[in-house]
Amino acid sequence: MNNNLVIQTDFGKSDGAVNAMYGVAVSVDPSIRIYDLTHDIPPYNVWDASYRLFQSISYWPEGTVFISVVDPGVGTKRLSVVAKTKEGHYIVTPNNGTLTHIHHSIGIKEVRVIDEKINRLPRSGESYTFHGRDVYAFTGARLASGVISFEEVGPEVDTAKIIALPLTKAETNEGRITGNIDILDVRFGNLWTNIDRELFHEADFNYGDVLEVSIENNTQKKYKNSIVFGRSFADTRLGEPLLFVNSLDKLGVAINQGSFAKAYQIETGSDWKITIQKVIK
Amino acid sequence: MNNNLVIQTDFGKSDGAVNAMYGVAVSVDPSIRIYDLTHDIPPYNVWDASYRLFQSISYWPEGTVFISVVDPGVGTKRLSVVAKTKEGHYIVTPNNGTLTHIHHSIGIKEVRVIDEKINRLPRSGESYTFHGRDVYAFTGARLASGVISFEEVGPEVDTAKIIALPLTKAETNEGRITGNIDILDVRFGNLWTNIDRELFHEADFNYGDVLEVSIENNTQKKYKNSIVFGRSFADTRLGEPLLFVNSLDKLGVAINQGSFAKAYQIETGSDWKITIQKVIK
Amino acid sequence: MNNNLVIQTDFGKSDGAVNAMYGVAVSVDPSIRIYDLTHDIPPYNVWDASYRLFQSISYWPEGTVFISVVDPGVGTKRLSVVAKTKEGHYIVTPNNGTLTHIHHSIGIKEVRVIDEKINRLPRSGESYTFHGRDVYAFTGARLASGVISFEEVGPEVDTAKIIALPLTKAETNEGRITGNIDILDVRFGNLWTNIDRELFHEADFNYGDVLEVSIENNTQKKYKNSIVFGRSFADTRLGEPLLFVNSLDKLGVAINQGSFAKAYQIETGSDWKITIQKVIK
C-alpha cells in the first residue's frame, strides 16, 4: 500500500458525512493522503459508482486504496468486501454491483470480506446506518496506511461471488456497429458509449468519415442523422455534432460546445441503443 | 496541535475564495494538511454551521483545528474567537452562535479572542469584508502548525460569553416523546431530530415497534401516520417510511430510497415539532 | 518549485475526470500536494477562468504551480503553455485568454510552450480530447515536483504571443467614475467591478458617502439609485444595498444578506457598465 486513499460516495458534500469519514481516516494515520473521486454519484446508483471507479482507477499508482460507498442495501446481509484488482489497486465497497466494470474490463484477482469484529471503528455505537464512516473509511485507511495487511481484512471469498450488473457488449456486423449509451460526461452532455475504438477500426471507420448514427430506447427512436467522425472537437464547427474517441478510448457522441444529451433527451443504460454505419450513398 | 486544518464556510466552491484561504494556510506552513468540511452551508445560516461542526468534530484527532466562516456580522463588533473543546479540538469562528451545539453537547473549556493586531494576514489591505482569508485562515493555520500557541491567539474570555442559539430539549412524558427537526440529511431527504436514542429506550420503544408519528410547525400539521422503528433501512420495503437511529445516535425519519422531507415538505428548526408515541390499538 | 499543485477546470466534480488528473499527478510524485481552485468554471468560459486565477494566485507561496483547463479549443492548434508570473507562480494552461487578468494586473515574465513529445502522459493512447489529464496534469505535476525544470517544459515564446481577452479600464472624470461589472461573487450575488479602491480615493468618495449608482448594458438601464459607501456590511441594515471594497481591493455592489445580481438581473462582462457619482443635492 502507498498511503493514498481515494473516496467516492453518493453523500454529496453539503453536510458533515464525508468529513467524518476523513476524520476517521486521519485518526488511523495522520500522514494518510485523502483524495475525492466524486461524492455526486446519483443516490443509490450503483452503475454510475461502478463506472466512475473504472474511469479513474488506472491513473493511480499501484497500491492505492479506493473506498466506494453507494449502498442502498446498508443494513442488509449484503457483504462488505475489499477487492484487489489485477492492476494492484484495492477497492473497499459493498458487494452490490459496484465492481461491475472493473471486474469486466480490468479484472479482479482476489476478494476478501471485511471482518467487522476487527475492522469497525471502536465506539461507533448502535447506529447501523453509516457503514461508510464506521466500516469503510476505517478499514480503507487501515489498509492504505499499512496498519493491516490485505489478508487481515478478513476471509477470502471466491471472485465468482462478485455481484455484477448485466453488461451488454458492443458488436460489429456487416459494417454496422451496435452498442449502448453507458454514461454521460455530465457537465458537457456528451454521450459515452460502450464501443471500443478497436471496433471502429475493425469496421473500417476512419477519421473524417461521415457516419449514420441512430439512437433509440425501448419505446422510441430518439436520433437518426449523419455525423462526422472527428479526431477532435476542432474538426467541427460550433454547435455541430461529432463522433470522437473519448478519454477511455471509447466512442463518444457530442455537440461541439453544446449538450447532445439535452438536445435529444438521451439517457443512459443498457436499453439505450446506438447503431453506427457508413452512410449509404 | 497536529497540523490538521478543517475548513467550513458558506462560500461555495464556485469561485476563488476558499482557494485563497488554502493559499494563506499553505503560506503559513507548506506541510499543513487541509480538509474541507463543507462549503455549502446555506448563506448566513449559523445554525447549520453549528450542527455540521457537531456532526463531524468528534471523529478527528485531538488537536485538530477547525475554521468555520459563516459570518453575517462581518465588520460588526462581533468577536472573532478560538474555542478549545473539552475533547481537545479547536474552533476558529466568529462568536455568533456557531458554537451552539458543541458548547451544549461536548462542552467548551476555554475561549480566546483573536488579537487582530498580531493574527491578521500582513498586506491584507483595506478590505474589511474577507476575514475568512485575512483573519481566520491565517490564525487557524498558525495555530494548527504550531507557529503560535493557543495562548498567543489573544486574551481569554469567559465561556459565559459564548453566543448560543436557543436549543430545545426533547422530552418523554407518559409514553410520548416530543422533539423537533434539527436538520436534514440533505442529499437523502431524511429528517434528523433532537431525540437521543436513550430517550427512545426510556420510553420503551424497541426495534420493530410501529409508532405513531406526527410532525407539525406553528401553523399546520404536516404528517400523521404510523411508522416502524427499524434497525436499518433493510427492515423496510422500498418507498416505505421508517424511524431509525442515525449516525449521531439520534432518531431519524426517512423514506427508504425516497425523500421524506420532499414528500411532506418538512423543514427544520425549533418550530418544527415531532411527536412519537405507541400506536393505541 | 514547492510541490504545491493547484487545479482549476470547467469539468465539475460529478464524474471521474478531475480524479484522473489527481491520479496522474500523484503517479508523478506521491508527495505532491494537490489543491482545488474551482471546477465549476462555467463550461468554456475563459474569462471566468482568468478571473478566478487572478482572485487567488497571490495568496500562494512563490513556486506554486497552477493548472487551468478551460479549453474550448482542445485539439485545435491553440498552444499549450506554462507561464511564469512576475510574482514567481507558474500557470499551465491553453493559451486562449486564460492568462488575461494575470498578464494585465500582475505581469508575466516568461512563457514556454509545452513540448508534448516529452511532456505527455505515456500510454495516453489515441484520445485527443483529454489534454487536462494527459498533458496539463502530467506537465504541471512534473514541474511542481521538480522532475522537470521550467526550461524543460519546452521552448520559450515571446510574452507578446499571450492571447488576452479585451479588458476595459475604469476611469474617473469630473467626479464620476465609470467601470464595468467584471464578475459575480456567485454565492452571495454581489457584483465585483473593475474599479480600484484608489480610483475611489481619487474621486474623493469616502466611507459614509451616499453615491448615485447606475448600471446598464447595451440595451437597457438596469439600476439607478443612491447607495451608501460602507466600510463593511455592518454599516447597512438587512436588505439594504451598499458599495464596499471587496477582497481584491476593488469596488463591489451588494445587498446586505440579499443578492444584488438576482434582484436587478445583473450579469457580467465589458458591456455591463456601472457609473458612480456624488448625489447632486
PDB file of N, CA and C in Angstrom, chain A residues 78-134:
ATOM      1  N   ARG A  78     -26.002  -7.916   2.599  1.00  0.00           N
ATOM      2  CA  ARG A  78     -25.008  -7.712   1.529  1.00  0.00           C
ATOM      3  C   ARG A  78     -23.615  -7.653   2.170  1.00  0.00           C
ATOM      4  N   LEU A  79     -22.638  -8.245   1.493  1.00  0.00           N
ATOM      5  CA  LEU A  79     -21.299  -8.301   2.065  1.00  0.00           C
ATOM      6  C   LEU A  79     -20.547  -6.988   1.873  1.00  0.00           C
ATOM      7  N   SER A  80     -19.708  -6.658   2.826  1.00  0.00           N
ATOM      8  CA  SER A  80     -18.741  -5.575   2.663  1.00  0.00           C
ATOM      9  C   SER A  80     -17.406  -6.223   2.317  1.00  0.00           C
ATOM     10  N   VAL A  81     -16.809  -5.815   1.216  1.00  0.00           N
ATOM     11  CA  VAL A  81     -15.619  -6.507   0.733  1.00  0.00           C
ATOM     12  C   VAL A  81     -14.480  -5.545   0.407  1.00  0.00           C
ATOM     13  N   VAL A  82     -13.301  -6.108   0.275  1.00  0.00           N
ATOM     14  CA  VAL A  82     -12.186  -5.400  -0.351  1.00  0.00           C
ATOM     15  C   VAL A  82     -11.704  -6.254  -1.514  1.00  0.00           C
ATOM     16  N   ALA A  83     -11.693  -5.656  -2.713  1.00  0.00           N
ATOM     17  CA  ALA A  83     -11.243  -6.370  -3.901  1.00  0.00           C
ATOM     18  C   ALA A  83      -9.861  -5.869  -4.300  1.00  0.00           C
ATOM     19  N   LYS A  84      -9.007  -6.797  -4.696  1.00  0.00           N
ATOM     20  CA  LYS A  84      -7.704  -6.420  -5.248  1.00  0.00           C
ATOM     21  C   LYS A  84      -7.759  -6.620  -6.753  1.00  0.00           C
ATOM     22  N   THR A  85      -7.484  -5.548  -7.515  1.00  0.00           N
ATOM     23  CA  THR A  85      -7.597  -5.672  -8.970  1.00  0.00           C
ATOM     24  C   THR A  85      -6.314  -6.275  -9.558  1.00  0.00           C
ATOM     25  N   LYS A  86      -6.417  -6.685 -10.812  1.00  0.00           N
ATOM     26  CA  LYS A  86      -5.236  -7.247 -11.486  1.00  0.00           C
ATOM     27  C   LYS A  86      -4.160  -6.195 -11.719  1.00  0.00           C
ATOM     28  N   GLU A  87      -4.515  -4.911 -11.592  1.00  0.00           N
ATOM     29  CA  GLU A  87      -3.500  -3.853 -11.719  1.00  0.00           C
ATOM     30  C   GLU A  87      -2.937  -3.443 -10.358  1.00  0.00           C
ATOM     31  N   GLY A  88      -3.402  -4.100  -9.276  1.00  0.00           N
ATOM     32  CA  GLY A  88      -2.805  -3.823  -7.975  1.00  0.00           C
ATOM     33  C   GLY A  88      -3.448  -2.700  -7.180  1.00  0.00           C
ATOM     34  N   HIS A  89      -4.682  -2.310  -7.543  1.00  0.00           N
ATOM     35  CA  HIS A  89      -5.432  -1.362  -6.725  1.00  0.00           C
ATOM     36  C   HIS A  89      -6.384  -2.129  -5.817  1.00  0.00           C
ATOM     37  N   TYR A  90      -6.833  -1.465  -4.746  1.00  0.00           N
ATOM     38  CA  TYR A  90      -7.779  -2.069  -3.809  1.00  0.00           C
ATOM     39  C   TYR A  90      -9.065  -1.263  -3.781  1.00  0.00           C
ATOM     40  N   ILE A  91     -10.193  -1.942  -3.682  1.00  0.00           N
ATOM     41  CA  ILE A  91     -11.486  -1.248  -3.628  1.00  0.00           C
ATOM     42  C   ILE A  91     -12.283  -1.763  -2.435  1.00  0.00           C
ATOM     43  N   VAL A  92     -12.613  -0.852  -1.544  1.00  0.00           N
ATOM     44  CA  VAL A  92     -13.418  -1.163  -0.355  1.00  0.00           C
ATOM     45  C   VAL A  92     -14.844  -0.763  -0.693  1.00  0.00           C
ATOM     46  N   THR A  93     -15.768  -1.694  -0.671  1.00  0.00           N
ATOM     47  CA  THR A  93     -17.107  -1.402  -1.186  1.00  0.00           C
ATOM     48  C   THR A  93     -18.104  -2.461  -0.743  1.00  0.00           C
ATOM     49  N   PRO A  94     -19.385  -2.090  -0.673  1.00  0.00           N
ATOM     50  CA  PRO A  94     -20.381  -3.158  -0.580  1.00  0.00           C
ATOM     51  C   PRO A  94     -20.352  -3.988  -1.867  1.00  0.00           C
ATOM     52  N   ASN A  95     -20.574  -5.270  -1.749  1.00  0.00           N
ATOM     53  CA  ASN A  95     -20.590  -6.152  -2.915  1.00  0.00           C
ATOM     54  C   ASN A  95     -21.992  -6.125  -3.521  1.00  0.00           C
ATOM     55  N   ASN A  96     -22.233  -5.056  -4.269  1.00  0.00           N
ATOM     56  CA  ASN A  96     -23.610  -4.830  -4.743  1.00  0.00           C
ATOM     57  C   ASN A  96     -23.669  -4.447  -6.219  1.00  0.00           C
ATOM     58  N   GLY A  97     -22.584  -4.697  -6.935  1.00  0.00           N
ATOM     59  CA  GLY A  97     -22.545  -4.329  -8.345  1.00  0.00           C
ATOM     60  C   GLY A  97     -21.524  -3.232  -8.620  1.00  0.00           C
ATOM     61  N   THR A  98     -21.011  -2.608  -7.565  1.00  0.00           N
ATOM     62  CA  THR A  98     -20.046  -1.517  -7.730  1.00  0.00           C
ATOM     63  C   THR A  98     -18.770  -1.985  -8.435  1.00  0.00           C
ATOM     64  N   LEU A  99     -18.499  -3.283  -8.383  1.00  0.00           N
ATOM     65  CA  LEU A  99     -17.275  -3.796  -9.015  1.00  0.00           C
ATOM     66  C   LEU A  99     -17.473  -4.193 -10.475  1.00  0.00           C
ATOM     67  N   THR A 100     -18.676  -3.993 -11.015  1.00  0.00           N
ATOM     68  CA  THR A 100     -19.024  -4.486 -12.355  1.00  0.00           C
ATOM     69  C   THR A 100     -17.997  -4.161 -13.439  1.00  0.00           C
ATOM     70  N   HIS A 101     -17.754  -2.877 -13.670  1.00  0.00           N
ATOM     71  CA  HIS A 101     -16.891  -2.509 -14.808  1.00  0.00           C
ATOM     72  C   HIS A 101     -15.443  -2.913 -14.594  1.00  0.00           C
ATOM     73  N   ILE A 102     -14.973  -2.784 -13.374  1.00  0.00           N
ATOM     74  CA  ILE A 102     -13.577  -3.151 -13.119  1.00  0.00           C
ATOM     75  C   ILE A 102     -13.405  -4.663 -13.232  1.00  0.00           C
ATOM     76  N   HIS A 103     -14.344  -5.409 -12.720  1.00  0.00           N
ATOM     77  CA  HIS A 103     -14.309  -6.870 -12.825  1.00  0.00           C
ATOM     78  C   HIS A 103     -14.254  -7.275 -14.296  1.00  0.00           C
ATOM     79  N   HIS A 104     -15.056  -6.616 -15.111  1.00  0.00           N
ATOM     80  CA  HIS A 104     -15.160  -6.986 -16.517  1.00  0.00           C
ATOM     81  C   HIS A 104     -13.981  -6.493 -17.348  1.00  0.00           C
ATOM     82  N   SER A 105     -13.528  -5.275 -17.091  1.00  0.00           N
ATOM     83  CA  SER A 105     -12.564  -4.659 -18.016  1.00  0.00           C
ATOM     84  C   SER A 105     -11.120  -4.710 -17.533  1.00  0.00           C
ATOM     85  N   ILE A 106     -10.930  -4.784 -16.228  1.00  0.00           N
ATOM     86  CA  ILE A 106      -9.563  -4.800 -15.693  1.00  0.00           C
ATOM     87  C   ILE A 106      -9.277  -6.168 -15.067  1.00  0.00           C
ATOM     88  N   GLY A 107     -10.246  -6.672 -14.343  1.00  0.00           N
ATOM     89  CA  GLY A 107     -10.090  -7.983 -13.705  1.00  0.00           C
ATOM     90  C   GLY A 107      -9.816  -7.854 -12.224  1.00  0.00           C
ATOM     91  N   ILE A 108     -10.415  -8.732 -11.452  1.00  0.00           N
ATOM     92  CA  ILE A 108     -10.201  -8.740 -10.005  1.00  0.00           C
ATOM     93  C   ILE A 108      -9.517 -10.039  -9.626  1.00  0.00           C
ATOM     94  N   LYS A 109      -8.447  -9.891  -8.864  1.00  0.00           N
ATOM     95  CA  LYS A 109      -7.574 -11.018  -8.548  1.00  0.00           C
ATOM     96  C   LYS A 109      -8.043 -11.755  -7.309  1.00  0.00           C
ATOM     97  N   GLU A 110      -8.511 -10.991  -6.316  1.00  0.00           N
ATOM     98  CA  GLU A 110      -8.802 -11.589  -5.015  1.00  0.00           C
ATOM     99  C   GLU A 110      -9.823 -10.696  -4.295  1.00  0.00           C
ATOM    100  N   VAL A 111     -10.733 -11.332  -3.585  1.00  0.00           N
ATOM    101  CA  VAL A 111     -11.724 -10.578  -2.809  1.00  0.00           C
ATOM    102  C   VAL A 111     -11.743 -11.081  -1.381  1.00  0.00           C
ATOM    103  N   ARG A 112     -11.799 -10.190  -0.434  1.00  0.00           N
ATOM    104  CA  ARG A 112     -11.917 -10.564   0.978  1.00  0.00           C
ATOM    105  C   ARG A 112     -13.112  -9.858   1.603  1.00  0.00           C
ATOM    106  N   VAL A 113     -13.802 -10.568   2.469  1.00  0.00           N
ATOM    107  CA  VAL A 113     -14.941 -10.000   3.184  1.00  0.00           C
ATOM    108  C   VAL A 113     -14.417  -9.291   4.431  1.00  0.00           C
ATOM    109  N   ILE A 114     -14.905  -8.080   4.671  1.00  0.00           N
ATOM    110  CA  ILE A 114     -14.453  -7.334   5.856  1.00  0.00           C
ATOM    111  C   ILE A 114     -14.978  -8.005   7.126  1.00  0.00           C
ATOM    112  N   ASP A 115     -14.065  -8.350   7.989  1.00  0.00           N
ATOM    113  CA  ASP A 115     -14.431  -8.908   9.286  1.00  0.00           C
ATOM    114  C   ASP A 115     -14.735  -7.743  10.226  1.00  0.00           C
ATOM    115  N   GLU A 116     -16.024  -7.476  10.418  1.00  0.00           N
ATOM    116  CA  GLU A 116     -16.404  -6.276  11.169  1.00  0.00           C
ATOM    117  C   GLU A 116     -16.155  -6.399  12.672  1.00  0.00           C
ATOM    118  N   LYS A 117     -15.856  -7.603  13.115  1.00  0.00           N
ATOM    119  CA  LYS A 117     -15.481  -7.723  14.530  1.00  0.00           C
ATOM    120  C   LYS A 117     -14.152  -7.020  14.784  1.00  0.00           C
ATOM    121  N   ILE A 118     -13.285  -7.031  13.800  1.00  0.00           N
ATOM    122  CA  ILE A 118     -11.976  -6.382  13.937  1.00  0.00           C
ATOM    123  C   ILE A 118     -11.987  -5.005  13.252  1.00  0.00           C
ATOM    124  N   ASN A 119     -12.532  -4.969  12.052  1.00  0.00           N
ATOM    125  CA  ASN A 119     -12.408  -3.780  11.218  1.00  0.00           C
ATOM    126  C   ASN A 119     -13.645  -2.896  11.291  1.00  0.00           C
ATOM    127  N   ARG A 120     -13.904  -2.416  12.470  1.00  0.00           N
ATOM    128  CA  ARG A 120     -15.006  -1.477  12.658  1.00  0.00           C
ATOM    129  C   ARG A 120     -14.580  -0.458  13.693  1.00  0.00           C
ATOM    130  N   LEU A 121     -14.861   0.808  13.401  1.00  0.00           N
ATOM    131  CA  LEU A 121     -14.469   1.895  14.292  1.00  0.00           C
ATOM    132  C   LEU A 121     -14.902   1.600  15.725  1.00  0.00           C
ATOM    133  N   PRO A 122     -13.979   1.596  16.680  1.00  0.00           N
ATOM    134  CA  PRO A 122     -14.369   1.466  18.075  1.00  0.00           C
ATOM    135  C   PRO A 122     -15.328   2.615  18.429  1.00  0.00           C
ATOM    136  N   ARG A 123     -16.149   2.421  19.409  1.00  0.00           N
ATOM    137  CA  ARG A 123     -17.140   3.408  19.869  1.00  0.00           C
ATOM    138  C   ARG A 123     -18.058   3.889  18.747  1.00  0.00           C
ATOM    139  N   SER A 124     -18.310   3.041  17.724  1.00  0.00           N
ATOM    140  CA  SER A 124     -19.186   3.533  16.656  1.00  0.00           C
ATOM    141  C   SER A 124     -20.656   3.298  16.996  1.00  0.00           C
ATOM    142  N   GLY A 125     -20.901   2.813  18.190  1.00  0.00           N
ATOM    143  CA  GLY A 125     -22.238   2.886  18.749  1.00  0.00           C
ATOM    144  C   GLY A 125     -23.249   1.983  18.097  1.00  0.00           C
ATOM    145  N   GLU A 126     -24.490   2.314  18.285  1.00  0.00           N
ATOM    146  CA  GLU A 126     -25.571   1.420  17.908  1.00  0.00           C
ATOM    147  C   GLU A 126     -26.128   1.763  16.542  1.00  0.00           C
ATOM    148  N   SER A 127     -25.551   2.766  15.873  1.00  0.00           N
ATOM    149  CA  SER A 127     -26.083   3.117  14.569  1.00  0.00           C
ATOM    150  C   SER A 127     -25.687   2.067  13.536  1.00  0.00           C
ATOM    151  N   TYR A 128     -26.676   1.668  12.768  1.00  0.00           N
ATOM    152  CA  TYR A 128     -26.378   0.692  11.722  1.00  0.00           C
ATOM    153  C   TYR A 128     -26.535   1.327  10.353  1.00  0.00           C
ATOM    154  N   THR A 129     -26.480   2.651  10.322  1.00  0.00           N
ATOM    155  CA  THR A 129     -26.800   3.337   9.082  1.00  0.00           C
ATOM    156  C   THR A 129     -25.617   4.051   8.444  1.00  0.00           C
ATOM    157  N   PHE A 130     -24.451   4.037   9.082  1.00  0.00           N
ATOM    158  CA  PHE A 130     -23.344   4.766   8.483  1.00  0.00           C
ATOM    159  C   PHE A 130     -22.083   3.903   8.419  1.00  0.00           C
ATOM    160  N   HIS A 131     -22.182   2.844   7.638  1.00  0.00           N
ATOM    161  CA  HIS A 131     -21.028   1.976   7.434  1.00  0.00           C
ATOM    162  C   HIS A 131     -19.906   2.695   6.698  1.00  0.00           C
ATOM    163  N   GLY A 132     -20.249   3.729   5.926  1.00  0.00           N
ATOM    164  CA  GLY A 132     -19.227   4.499   5.212  1.00  0.00           C
ATOM    165  C   GLY A 132     -18.166   5.021   6.170  1.00  0.00           C
ATOM    166  N   ARG A 133     -18.630   5.522   7.297  1.00  0.00           N
ATOM    167  CA  ARG A 133     -17.714   6.044   8.301  1.00  0.00           C
ATOM    168  C   ARG A 133     -17.152   4.930   9.194  1.00  0.00           C
ATOM    169  N   ASP A 134     -18.045   4.076   9.676  1.00  0.00           N
ATOM    170  CA  ASP A 134     -17.668   3.149  10.736  1.00  0.00           C
ATOM    171  C   ASP A 134     -16.929   1.906  10.236  1.00  0.00           C
TER     172      ASP A 134
END
